[in-house]
Amino acid sequence: MVAEVLTMRFDSPRTILQAAGARHQLPAFLEGKRSPLIVTDAYLLRTGLVPPGTIFSQVQPDPTEANVAAGLSLAIESNADVIIAFGGGSPIDCAKAIRHRYQPVPLITIPTTAGTGSEATPVMVITDEAAGIKRMTRDASLLPDIAIIDHELSASMPRPLTAHVGVDTLTHGIEAYVSRKRHNLALARAEHCIELCRLHLRDAWLEGSNLTAREGMAIAALEGGLAFGNSSVALVHGMSRPLGALFHIPHGLSNAVLLPAVTRFSLPAAESLYREVAALLGASSLLDYLESLNRDLEIPRLRECCNNDRARFEQLIPKMAADALASGSPANNPRIPSPEEIAAIYLEAW
Ligand SMILES: [Fe+2]
């Protein structure tokens, strides 16, 4: 009889390139390919940086099932033999969904925002507009084959986007570190992600053209993705998705407005882990650090993201709490909340 062994499995793209100008290495991965499908968005298309191929640029922020269906048609029509995602988390997740439904062709990701880490995870979030939810799917077959990390692409991001994706990155590091599914092999990635955010996030926000800071945040985003892709996200992400689905708050921003309140709730259940996180951030109080980070990066309060419509917000809290719990992410949190506790955290962040 073979003894059962509990294995901790670590998945990552087969190849990761990271350097200034790494995007220029793309042709080396396209040898023998005749029909690349590029998945991007309308803004990036106008920058002229999008690689050549059949271009699908109709990806919305928070990509929808309809976006995926349109991209899939184009993949079929153009007989795509490789899919290249060029953009932030939305084009990358849309490209993952297109490939998943198309056929097993290689997926190459070139992130442009240094935030979601989606370039390195087997996770995607697609919005189901009919149901009013952002659906997270995790499947080993979603993992990109190649990730090309070129921080020069993130140098022109405006301050608010830098803030949103930067705090999203920090959230990935923290949630992977404290998760009930924390993973031995992912811990070092989570630690380094948090440290890089301490060293570089404020500088990247203050001075976008600071390529040292941009490179630091690009690596933090990648490592945050490797960390949470192999452990998991937790309550912040669980509560953040309903805000995106119902109030169209961008992913990073909805995490950022929740991070301090969720951390305050979770802290008593894992004090030593959160102390270690504070130490990685060079802070004596983690809560003070997170609150002042949000202030410094001009992250608004939740009410400002919801047009100050308190009545609609309160009315939707039961659905948001139910959808958050149904996503499974809150069950990975050090302190697992009841629906009433989730409601209280939403109100605290308001
Ligand atoms: Fe995230």
XYZ file of C-alpha atoms in Angstrom, residues 70-266:
197
model
C -16.544 37.950 -29.402
C -12.854 37.151 -28.922
C -13.519 33.439 -29.314
C -15.259 34.055 -32.670
C -12.250 35.983 -33.880
C -9.891 33.207 -32.727
C -11.913 30.675 -34.706
C -12.254 32.922 -37.758
C -8.527 33.743 -37.873
C -7.514 30.162 -37.060
C -5.309 31.486 -34.251
C -2.322 29.297 -33.361
C -1.062 31.411 -30.436
C -2.823 33.948 -28.193
C -1.006 36.997 -26.870
C -2.537 39.026 -24.034
C -1.267 42.606 -24.016
C -2.611 44.797 -21.225
C -3.733 44.838 -17.628
C -5.726 42.185 -15.817
C -8.798 42.610 -18.012
C -7.226 41.682 -21.382
C -5.174 38.945 -19.704
C -8.216 37.345 -18.049
C -10.226 37.672 -21.252
C -7.405 35.963 -23.189
C -7.342 33.130 -20.633
C -11.078 32.597 -21.108
C -10.800 32.700 -24.909
C -8.037 30.101 -24.962
C -9.882 27.935 -22.443
C -12.884 27.717 -24.770
C -10.914 27.600 -28.024
C -8.195 24.973 -28.075
C -4.879 24.355 -26.356
C -2.711 26.908 -28.170
C 0.096 28.695 -26.308
C -0.842 31.758 -24.242
C 1.751 34.527 -23.922
C 1.072 37.379 -21.476
C 2.635 40.838 -21.612
C 1.289 42.814 -18.624
C 1.266 46.598 -18.937
C 0.039 47.686 -15.496
C 2.225 45.988 -12.852
C -0.682 45.048 -10.646
C -2.941 42.081 -11.045
C -0.259 39.418 -11.390
C -2.656 37.673 -13.760
C 0.280 37.043 -16.114
C 1.381 34.266 -13.766
C -1.809 32.766 -12.294
C -4.238 29.955 -13.188
C -7.086 32.262 -12.140
C -9.456 34.479 -14.132
C -12.357 36.749 -13.229
C -15.102 37.205 -15.832
C -18.220 39.308 -15.226
C -21.593 37.640 -15.703
C -23.721 40.710 -16.345
C -27.026 38.851 -16.230
C -26.317 37.522 -12.729
C -24.573 40.716 -11.551
C -21.492 38.841 -10.376
C -17.789 38.676 -11.124
C -17.067 34.970 -11.397
C -13.641 33.728 -10.378
C -12.433 30.514 -11.995
C -9.325 28.651 -11.028
C -8.062 25.874 -13.267
C -4.523 24.678 -13.994
C -5.272 24.925 -17.733
C -5.683 28.712 -17.408
C -2.015 29.193 -16.559
C -0.165 31.240 -19.205
C 2.771 29.485 -20.876
C 5.041 32.506 -21.138
C 5.044 35.828 -19.243
C 7.041 38.778 -20.541
C 7.529 41.416 -17.826
C 8.704 44.728 -19.241
C 8.299 47.576 -16.751
C 8.847 50.209 -19.443
C 5.241 49.486 -20.429
C 3.941 50.658 -17.033
C 5.909 53.926 -16.938
C 3.099 55.965 -18.468
C 0.368 54.793 -16.075
C -1.397 57.737 -14.436
C -1.257 58.162 -10.656
C -4.697 56.779 -9.768
C -4.096 53.569 -11.747
C -0.626 53.228 -10.204
C -2.242 53.525 -6.767
C -5.023 51.031 -7.485
C -2.905 48.283 -9.008
C -0.134 48.928 -6.479
C -2.391 48.365 -3.467
C -3.900 45.353 -5.283
C -0.366 43.951 -5.523
C 0.242 44.549 -1.821
C -3.085 42.854 -1.073
C -1.974 39.788 -3.037
C 1.204 39.567 -0.967
C -0.653 39.992 2.323
C -3.534 37.638 1.507
C -1.174 34.922 0.245
C 0.869 35.330 3.442
C -2.001 35.051 5.929
C -4.249 32.681 3.913
C -5.428 29.417 5.440
C -4.129 27.913 2.204
C -0.696 29.461 2.673
C 1.796 27.508 0.682
C 5.371 26.727 1.751
C 6.716 27.381 -1.723
C 4.733 30.584 -2.193
C 5.731 32.259 1.076
C 9.021 33.674 -0.170
C 7.222 35.161 -3.176
C 4.636 36.760 -0.890
C 7.311 38.165 1.432
C 9.307 39.642 -1.411
C 6.151 41.077 -2.980
C 5.372 42.903 0.288
C 8.946 44.177 0.663
C 9.036 45.465 -2.910
C 5.777 47.346 -2.294
C 7.377 48.970 0.772
C 10.417 49.988 -1.269
C 8.773 51.109 -4.504
C 5.046 51.785 -4.411
C 5.193 55.364 -3.131
C 8.029 56.250 -5.526
C 6.194 54.766 -8.520
C 3.160 56.863 -7.582
C 5.128 60.082 -6.943
C 7.312 59.860 -10.013
C 5.884 57.622 -12.723
C 8.974 57.850 -14.905
C 11.148 56.402 -12.106
C 12.079 53.153 -13.841
C 13.672 51.653 -10.726
C 10.349 52.020 -8.907
C 8.388 50.767 -11.918
C 10.646 47.723 -12.186
C 10.258 47.027 -8.468
C 6.468 47.139 -8.740
C 6.456 45.004 -11.914
C 8.391 42.296 -10.052
C 6.157 42.732 -6.991
C 3.095 42.210 -9.178
C 4.563 39.069 -10.747
C 5.578 37.640 -7.371
C 2.228 38.543 -5.866
C 0.589 36.606 -8.704
C 2.837 33.582 -8.164
C 2.078 33.783 -4.434
C -1.708 34.016 -4.530
C -1.990 31.793 -7.610
C -0.505 28.949 -5.556
C -2.004 29.761 -2.165
C -5.109 31.893 -2.548
C -6.608 35.285 -2.022
C -8.934 35.769 0.943
C -11.550 38.106 2.371
C -10.430 41.371 0.720
C -10.807 39.873 -2.753
C -13.980 38.054 -1.781
C -15.628 41.321 -0.710
C -14.099 43.326 -3.544
C -15.628 41.392 -6.470
C -19.265 42.281 -5.631
C -18.258 45.974 -5.492
C -16.844 45.613 -8.993
C -19.876 43.759 -10.310
C -22.511 46.113 -8.861
C -20.773 49.509 -8.624
C -18.179 49.087 -11.407
C -15.347 50.006 -9.071
C -12.024 48.964 -10.677
C -10.536 45.827 -9.125
C -7.505 47.424 -7.499
C -9.501 50.321 -6.095
C -12.176 48.105 -4.575
C -9.455 46.083 -2.833
C -7.680 49.206 -1.637
C -10.772 50.723 -0.013
C -11.418 47.438 1.841
C -7.889 46.463 2.875
C -7.675 48.442 6.157
C -11.149 47.445 7.397
C -10.708 43.776 6.475
C -7.285 43.711 8.131
C -8.745 45.201 11.332
C -11.368 42.428 11.367
C -8.881 39.632 10.601
